mmCIF file of C-alpha atoms in Angstrom:
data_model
loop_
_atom_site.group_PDB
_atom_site.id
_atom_site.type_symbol
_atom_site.label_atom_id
_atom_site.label_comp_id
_atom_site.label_asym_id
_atom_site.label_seq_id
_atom_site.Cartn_x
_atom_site.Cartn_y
_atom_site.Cartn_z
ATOM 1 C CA UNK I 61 53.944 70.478 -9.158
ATOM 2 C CA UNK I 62 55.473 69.220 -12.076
ATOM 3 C CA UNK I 63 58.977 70.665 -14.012
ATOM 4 C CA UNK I 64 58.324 69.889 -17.481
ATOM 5 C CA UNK I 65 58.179 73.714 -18.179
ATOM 6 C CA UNK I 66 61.982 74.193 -17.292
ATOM 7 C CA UNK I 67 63.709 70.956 -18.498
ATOM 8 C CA UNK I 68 64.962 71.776 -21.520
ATOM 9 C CA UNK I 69 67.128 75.005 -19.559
ATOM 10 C CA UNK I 70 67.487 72.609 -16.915
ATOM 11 C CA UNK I 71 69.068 70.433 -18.416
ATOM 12 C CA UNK I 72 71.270 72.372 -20.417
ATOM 13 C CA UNK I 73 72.478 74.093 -17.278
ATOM 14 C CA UNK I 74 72.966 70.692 -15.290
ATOM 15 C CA UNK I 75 75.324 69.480 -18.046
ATOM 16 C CA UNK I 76 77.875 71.978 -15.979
ATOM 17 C CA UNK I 77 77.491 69.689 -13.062
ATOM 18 C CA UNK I 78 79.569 67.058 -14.798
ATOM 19 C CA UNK I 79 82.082 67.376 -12.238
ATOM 20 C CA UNK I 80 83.343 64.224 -10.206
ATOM 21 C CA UNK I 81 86.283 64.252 -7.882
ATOM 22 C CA UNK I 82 87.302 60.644 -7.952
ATOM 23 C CA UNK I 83 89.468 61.868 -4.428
ATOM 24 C CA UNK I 84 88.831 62.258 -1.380
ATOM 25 C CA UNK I 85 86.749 59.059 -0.255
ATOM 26 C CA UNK I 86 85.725 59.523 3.341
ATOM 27 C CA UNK I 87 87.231 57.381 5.310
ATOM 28 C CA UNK I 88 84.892 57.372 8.043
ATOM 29 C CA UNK I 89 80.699 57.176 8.181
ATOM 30 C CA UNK I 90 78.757 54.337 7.176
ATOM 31 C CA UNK I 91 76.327 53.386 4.164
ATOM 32 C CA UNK I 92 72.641 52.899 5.241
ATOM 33 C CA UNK I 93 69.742 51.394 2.881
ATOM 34 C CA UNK I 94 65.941 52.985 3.009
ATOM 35 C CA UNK I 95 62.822 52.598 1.102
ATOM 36 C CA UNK I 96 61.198 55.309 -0.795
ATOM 37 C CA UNK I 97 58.049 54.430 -2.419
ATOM 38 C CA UNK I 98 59.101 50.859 -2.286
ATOM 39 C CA UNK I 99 62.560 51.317 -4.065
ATOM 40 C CA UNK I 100 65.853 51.005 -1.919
ATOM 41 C CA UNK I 101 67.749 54.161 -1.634
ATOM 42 C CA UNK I 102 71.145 54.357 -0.346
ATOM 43 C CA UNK I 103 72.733 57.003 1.937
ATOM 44 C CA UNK I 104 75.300 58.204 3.779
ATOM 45 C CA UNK I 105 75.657 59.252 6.907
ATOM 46 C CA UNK I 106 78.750 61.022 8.951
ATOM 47 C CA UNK I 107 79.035 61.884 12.658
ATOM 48 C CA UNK I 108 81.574 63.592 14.542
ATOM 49 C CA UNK I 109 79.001 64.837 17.942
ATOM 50 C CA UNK I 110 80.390 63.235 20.925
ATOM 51 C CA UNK I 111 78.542 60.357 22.802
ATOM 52 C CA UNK I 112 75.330 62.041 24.701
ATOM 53 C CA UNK I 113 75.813 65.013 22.092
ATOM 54 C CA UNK I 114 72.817 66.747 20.013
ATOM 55 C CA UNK I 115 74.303 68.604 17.172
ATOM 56 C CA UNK I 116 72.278 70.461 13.791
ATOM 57 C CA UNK I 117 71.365 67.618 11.168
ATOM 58 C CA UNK I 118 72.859 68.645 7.801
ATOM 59 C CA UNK I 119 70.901 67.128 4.460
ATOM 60 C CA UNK I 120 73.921 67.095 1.664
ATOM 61 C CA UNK I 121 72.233 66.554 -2.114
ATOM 62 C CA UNK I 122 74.811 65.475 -4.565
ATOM 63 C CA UNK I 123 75.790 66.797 -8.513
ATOM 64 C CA UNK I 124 74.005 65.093 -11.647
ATOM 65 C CA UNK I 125 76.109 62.632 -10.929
ATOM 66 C CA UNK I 126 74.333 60.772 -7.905
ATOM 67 C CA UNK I 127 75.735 60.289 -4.827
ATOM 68 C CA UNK I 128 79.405 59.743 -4.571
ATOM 69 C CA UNK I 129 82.841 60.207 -3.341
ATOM 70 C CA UNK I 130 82.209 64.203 -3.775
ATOM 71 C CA UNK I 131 79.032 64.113 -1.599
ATOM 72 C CA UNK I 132 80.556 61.843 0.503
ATOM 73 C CA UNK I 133 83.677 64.037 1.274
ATOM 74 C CA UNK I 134 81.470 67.444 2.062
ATOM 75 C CA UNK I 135 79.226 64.771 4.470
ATOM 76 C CA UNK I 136 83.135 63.694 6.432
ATOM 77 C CA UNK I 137 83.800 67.818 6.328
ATOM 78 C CA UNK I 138 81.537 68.496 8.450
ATOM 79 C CA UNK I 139 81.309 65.611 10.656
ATOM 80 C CA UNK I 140 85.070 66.524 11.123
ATOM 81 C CA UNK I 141 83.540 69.930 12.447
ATOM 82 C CA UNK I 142 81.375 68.079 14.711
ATOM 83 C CA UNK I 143 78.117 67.932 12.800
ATOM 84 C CA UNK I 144 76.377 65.103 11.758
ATOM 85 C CA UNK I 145 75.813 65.171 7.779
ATOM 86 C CA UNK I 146 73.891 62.360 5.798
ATOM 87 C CA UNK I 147 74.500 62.602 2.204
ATOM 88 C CA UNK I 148 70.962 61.914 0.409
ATOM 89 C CA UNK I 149 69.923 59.457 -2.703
ATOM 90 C CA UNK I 150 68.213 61.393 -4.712
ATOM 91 C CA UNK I 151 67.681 58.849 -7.488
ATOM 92 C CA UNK I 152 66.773 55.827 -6.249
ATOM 93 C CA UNK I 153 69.019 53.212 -6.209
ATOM 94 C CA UNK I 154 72.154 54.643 -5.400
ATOM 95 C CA UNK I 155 72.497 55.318 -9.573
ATOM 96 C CA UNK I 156 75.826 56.798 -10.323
ATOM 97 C CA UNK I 157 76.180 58.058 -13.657
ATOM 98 C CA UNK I 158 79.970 57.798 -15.241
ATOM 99 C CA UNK I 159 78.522 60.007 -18.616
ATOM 100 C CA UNK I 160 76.570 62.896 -19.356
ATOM 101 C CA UNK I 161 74.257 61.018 -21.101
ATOM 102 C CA UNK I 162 73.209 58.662 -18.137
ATOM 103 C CA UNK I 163 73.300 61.847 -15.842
ATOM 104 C CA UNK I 164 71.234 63.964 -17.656
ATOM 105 C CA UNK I 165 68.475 60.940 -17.930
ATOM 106 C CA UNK I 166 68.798 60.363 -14.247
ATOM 107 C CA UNK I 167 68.347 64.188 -13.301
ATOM 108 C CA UNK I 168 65.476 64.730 -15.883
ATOM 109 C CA UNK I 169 63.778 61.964 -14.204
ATOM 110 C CA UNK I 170 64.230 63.256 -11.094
ATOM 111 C CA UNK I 171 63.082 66.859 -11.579
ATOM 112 C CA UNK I 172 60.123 65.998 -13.257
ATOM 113 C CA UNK I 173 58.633 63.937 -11.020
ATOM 114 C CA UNK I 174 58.659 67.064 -7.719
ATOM 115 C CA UNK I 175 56.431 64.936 -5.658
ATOM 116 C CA UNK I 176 58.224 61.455 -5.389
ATOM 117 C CA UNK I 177 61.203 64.139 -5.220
ATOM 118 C CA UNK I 178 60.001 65.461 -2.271
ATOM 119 C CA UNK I 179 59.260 62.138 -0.613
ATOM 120 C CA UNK I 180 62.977 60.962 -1.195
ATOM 121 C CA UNK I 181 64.289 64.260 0.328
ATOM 122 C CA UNK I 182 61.669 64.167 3.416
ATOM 123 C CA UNK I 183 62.265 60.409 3.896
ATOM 124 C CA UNK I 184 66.224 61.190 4.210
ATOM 125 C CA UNK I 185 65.339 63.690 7.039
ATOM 126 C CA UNK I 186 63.237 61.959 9.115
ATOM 127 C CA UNK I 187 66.374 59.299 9.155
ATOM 128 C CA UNK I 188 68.437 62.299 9.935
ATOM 129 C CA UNK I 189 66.102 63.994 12.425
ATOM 130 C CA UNK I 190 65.386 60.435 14.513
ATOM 131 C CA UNK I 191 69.123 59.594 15.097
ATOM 132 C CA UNK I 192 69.889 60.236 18.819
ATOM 133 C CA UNK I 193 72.954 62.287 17.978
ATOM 134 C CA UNK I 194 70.709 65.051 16.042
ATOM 135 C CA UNK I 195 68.824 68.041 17.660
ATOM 136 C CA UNK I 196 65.722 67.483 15.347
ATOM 137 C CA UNK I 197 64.595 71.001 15.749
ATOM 138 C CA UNK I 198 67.846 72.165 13.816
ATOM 139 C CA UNK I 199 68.009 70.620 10.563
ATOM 140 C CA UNK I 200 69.630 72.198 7.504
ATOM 141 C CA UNK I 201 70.282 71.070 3.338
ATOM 142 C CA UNK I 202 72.929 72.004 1.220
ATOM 143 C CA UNK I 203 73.334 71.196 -2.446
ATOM 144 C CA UNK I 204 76.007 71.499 -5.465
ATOM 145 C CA UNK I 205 74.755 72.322 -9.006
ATOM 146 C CA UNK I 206 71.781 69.891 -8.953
ATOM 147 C CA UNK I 207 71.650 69.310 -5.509
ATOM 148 C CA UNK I 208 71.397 73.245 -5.132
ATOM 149 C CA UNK I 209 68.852 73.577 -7.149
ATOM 150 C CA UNK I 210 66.860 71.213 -5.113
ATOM 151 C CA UNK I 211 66.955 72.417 -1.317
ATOM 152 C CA UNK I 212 66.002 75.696 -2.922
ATOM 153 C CA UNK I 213 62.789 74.134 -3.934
ATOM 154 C CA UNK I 214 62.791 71.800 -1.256
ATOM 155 C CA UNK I 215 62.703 75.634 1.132
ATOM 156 C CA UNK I 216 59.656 76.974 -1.686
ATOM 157 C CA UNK I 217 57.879 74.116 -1.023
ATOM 158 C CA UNK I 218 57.165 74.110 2.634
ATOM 159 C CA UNK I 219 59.864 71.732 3.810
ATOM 160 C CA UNK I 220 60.909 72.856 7.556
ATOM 161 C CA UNK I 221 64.777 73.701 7.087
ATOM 162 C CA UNK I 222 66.474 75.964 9.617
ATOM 163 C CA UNK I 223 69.403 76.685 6.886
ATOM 164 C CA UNK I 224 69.450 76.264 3.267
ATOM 165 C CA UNK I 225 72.562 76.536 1.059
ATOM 166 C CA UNK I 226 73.398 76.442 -2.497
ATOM 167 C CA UNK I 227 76.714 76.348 -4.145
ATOM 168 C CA UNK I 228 76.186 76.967 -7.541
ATOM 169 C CA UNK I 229 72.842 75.685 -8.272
ATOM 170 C CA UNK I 230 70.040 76.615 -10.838
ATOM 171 C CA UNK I 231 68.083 79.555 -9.499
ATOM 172 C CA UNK I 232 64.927 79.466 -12.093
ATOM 173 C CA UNK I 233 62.284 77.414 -10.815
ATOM 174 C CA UNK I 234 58.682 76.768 -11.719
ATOM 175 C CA UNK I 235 57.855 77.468 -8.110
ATOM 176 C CA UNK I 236 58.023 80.490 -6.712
ATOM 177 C CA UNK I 237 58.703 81.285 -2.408
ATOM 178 C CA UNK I 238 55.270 82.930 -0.582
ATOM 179 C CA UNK I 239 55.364 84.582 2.170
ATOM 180 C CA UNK I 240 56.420 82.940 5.389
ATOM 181 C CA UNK I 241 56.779 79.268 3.852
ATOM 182 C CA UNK I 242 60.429 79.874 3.617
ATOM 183 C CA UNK I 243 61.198 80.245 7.945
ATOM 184 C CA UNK I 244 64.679 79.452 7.954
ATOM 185 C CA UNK I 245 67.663 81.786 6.175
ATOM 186 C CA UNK I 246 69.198 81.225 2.549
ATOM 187 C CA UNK I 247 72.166 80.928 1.331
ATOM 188 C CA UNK I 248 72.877 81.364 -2.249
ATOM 189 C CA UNK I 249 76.772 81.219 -3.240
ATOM 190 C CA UNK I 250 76.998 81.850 -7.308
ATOM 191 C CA UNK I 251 80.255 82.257 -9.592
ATOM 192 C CA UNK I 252 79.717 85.480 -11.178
ATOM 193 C CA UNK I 253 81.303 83.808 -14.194
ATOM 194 C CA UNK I 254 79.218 80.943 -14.256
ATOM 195 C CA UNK I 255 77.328 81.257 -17.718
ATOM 196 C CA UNK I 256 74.726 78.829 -16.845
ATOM 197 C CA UNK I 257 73.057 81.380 -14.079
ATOM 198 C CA UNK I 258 71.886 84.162 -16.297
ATOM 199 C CA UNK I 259 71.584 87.727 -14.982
ATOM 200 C CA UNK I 260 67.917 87.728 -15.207
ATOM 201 C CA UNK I 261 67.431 84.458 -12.882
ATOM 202 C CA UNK I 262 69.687 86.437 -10.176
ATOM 203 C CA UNK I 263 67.600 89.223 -10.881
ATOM 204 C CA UNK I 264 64.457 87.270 -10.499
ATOM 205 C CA UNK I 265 65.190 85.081 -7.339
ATOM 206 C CA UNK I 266 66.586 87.977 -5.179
ATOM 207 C CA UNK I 267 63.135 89.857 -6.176
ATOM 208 C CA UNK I 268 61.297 86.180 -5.015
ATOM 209 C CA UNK I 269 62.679 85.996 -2.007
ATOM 210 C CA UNK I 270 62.086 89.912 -0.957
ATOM 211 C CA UNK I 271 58.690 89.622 -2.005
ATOM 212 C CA UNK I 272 58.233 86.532 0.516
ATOM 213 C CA UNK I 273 60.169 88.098 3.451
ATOM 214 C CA UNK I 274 63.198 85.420 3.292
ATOM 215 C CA UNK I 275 65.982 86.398 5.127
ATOM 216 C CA UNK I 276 68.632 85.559 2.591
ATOM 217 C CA UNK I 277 72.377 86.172 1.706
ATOM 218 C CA UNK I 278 73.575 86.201 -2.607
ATOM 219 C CA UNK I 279 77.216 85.930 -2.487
ATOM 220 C CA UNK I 280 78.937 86.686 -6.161
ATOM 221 C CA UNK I 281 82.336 85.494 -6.586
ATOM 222 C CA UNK I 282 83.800 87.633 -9.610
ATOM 223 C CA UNK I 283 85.723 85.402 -11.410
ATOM 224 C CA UNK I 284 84.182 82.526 -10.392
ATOM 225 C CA UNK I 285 82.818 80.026 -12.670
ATOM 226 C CA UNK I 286 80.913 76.754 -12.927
ATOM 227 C CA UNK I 287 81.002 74.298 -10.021
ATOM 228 C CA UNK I 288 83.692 76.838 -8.578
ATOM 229 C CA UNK I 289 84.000 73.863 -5.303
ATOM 230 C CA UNK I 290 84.765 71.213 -7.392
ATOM 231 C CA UNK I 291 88.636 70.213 -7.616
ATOM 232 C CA UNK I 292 87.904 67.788 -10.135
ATOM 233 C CA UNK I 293 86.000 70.931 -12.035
ATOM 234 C CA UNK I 294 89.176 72.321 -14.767
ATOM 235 C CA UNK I 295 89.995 68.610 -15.556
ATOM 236 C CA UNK I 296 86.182 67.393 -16.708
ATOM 237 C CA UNK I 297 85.821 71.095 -18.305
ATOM 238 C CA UNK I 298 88.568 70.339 -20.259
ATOM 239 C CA UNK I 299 86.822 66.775 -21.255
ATOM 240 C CA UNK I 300 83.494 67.915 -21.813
ATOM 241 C CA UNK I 301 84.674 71.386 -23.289
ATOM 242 C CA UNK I 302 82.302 73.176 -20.937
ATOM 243 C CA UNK I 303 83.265 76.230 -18.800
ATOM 244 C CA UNK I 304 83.728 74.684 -15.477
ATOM 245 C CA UNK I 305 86.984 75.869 -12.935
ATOM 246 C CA UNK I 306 87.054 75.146 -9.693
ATOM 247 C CA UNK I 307 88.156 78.354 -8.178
ATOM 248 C CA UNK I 308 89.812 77.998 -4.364
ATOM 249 C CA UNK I 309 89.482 81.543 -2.955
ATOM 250 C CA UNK I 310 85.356 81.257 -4.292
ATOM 251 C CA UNK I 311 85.296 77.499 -2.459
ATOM 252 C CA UNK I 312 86.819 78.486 0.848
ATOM 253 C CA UNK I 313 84.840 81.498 1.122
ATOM 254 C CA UNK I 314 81.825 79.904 0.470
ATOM 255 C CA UNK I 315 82.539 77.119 2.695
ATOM 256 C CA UNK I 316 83.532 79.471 5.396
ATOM 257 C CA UNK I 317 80.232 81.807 5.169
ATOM 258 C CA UNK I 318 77.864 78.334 5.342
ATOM 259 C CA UNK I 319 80.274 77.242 8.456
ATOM 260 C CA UNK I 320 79.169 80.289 9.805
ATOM 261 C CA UNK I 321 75.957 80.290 9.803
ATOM 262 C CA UNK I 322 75.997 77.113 10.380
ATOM 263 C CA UNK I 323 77.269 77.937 14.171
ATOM 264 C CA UNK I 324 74.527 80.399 14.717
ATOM 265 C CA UNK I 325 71.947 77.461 15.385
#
């Protein structure tokens, strides 16, 4: 299935996701290289199980922006909780956009092309789910802005997730949940001031996932706007005059609620 439908909103919604926290470079983990339809991808991966130790595989898919030192920092969160966390190309290349312009390209690209999107994603968990410091049979995706919108329809598609989170991604999608494709639960956390997510698609994706039987939390921060997790969020508002804040009460709840789940595998 193809996105060309949606772009144009699409786009106009990821240009919110032009947050990037140059701070807090992980310190620990290591870079690994993998083909996807012959083009090197590059990942990263973050463990904190302890030797002989099988712990839930989490999938982390990054901003517009490609992968970087944001991704990287949520992957070192939770392997400082124990978990092991592999931060996901989902570009090809390792592309990091430093403009709009060059993010919006890659990200168009990206979503247009669902299939090869797909095969980047499931290529990234079979990594993931073949490490011997993984319990295969528990593997769960989060995603920010872009990256949200993805595991969402990375869960409508089929893929075998036991959790699925988004922190203030799209919710309109071309592709639509059916019943008893979606088996693990969803998370959806959403600034209730975020402009991009229009009352309607709220409207329209908690009325999706009832009508497939998804067992599924909405959590609506009031106040709460645009990439709400993102420290970096007020300063590249402010650049790009976009309404972006990060909001800290909105970010440690949200983190908390996944965290919790989380522990229920």
């Amino acid at each position: 299935m193809r996105f060309g439908l949606i772009l144009p909103v699409l786009l106009f919604f990821l240009a919110a996701c032009q947050t990037h926290d140059p701070r807090g470079v992980a310190s620990d983990g290591e870079t690994i290289r993998y083909k996807v339809a012959g083009t090197e991808h590059i990942g990263f991966i973050a463990s904190g199980a302890k030797p002989g130790e099988k712990k839930p595989g989490v999938i982390i898919v990054h901003e517009w922006w490609g992968l970087n030192d944001y991704a990287r920092s949520r992957a070192k969160q939770l392997a400082d909780l124990g978990y092991v966390a592999m931060a996901v190309d989902m570009y090809g290349g390792g592309k990091i956009a430093t403009h709009p312009g060059d993010a919006g390209a890659f990200s168009k690209k990206a979503m247009s092309d669902f299939p090869l999107a797909k095969k980047r994603f499931e290529e990234a968990m079979t990594i993931l789910k073949a490490r011997p410091d993984v319990d295969p049979d528990k593997i769960v995706a989060i995603g920010y802005c872009f990256g949200g919108a993805v595991v969402l329809n990375m869960a409508r598609a089929g893929v075998d997730l036991d959790l699925i989170a988004s922190f203030h991604g799209s919710l309109a999608s071309p592709m639509k949940a059916k019943p008893g494709v979606i088996k693990g639960k969803v998370l959806v956390f959403n600034g209730k001031a975020d402009p991009f997510v229009k009352k309607e698609d709220i409207a329209a994706f908690k009325k999706e996932m009832k009508v497939a039987h998804v067992n599924f939390e909405f959590f609506n921060y009031e106040g709460a706007k645009h990439a709400f997790t993102n420290k970096g969020a007020d300063e590249y508002g402010k650049k790009f005059k976009i309404p972006l804040a990060y909001n800290q009460k909105a970010d440690a709840d949200s983190w908390s609620q996944f965290i919790k789940a989380l522990k229920t595998l």
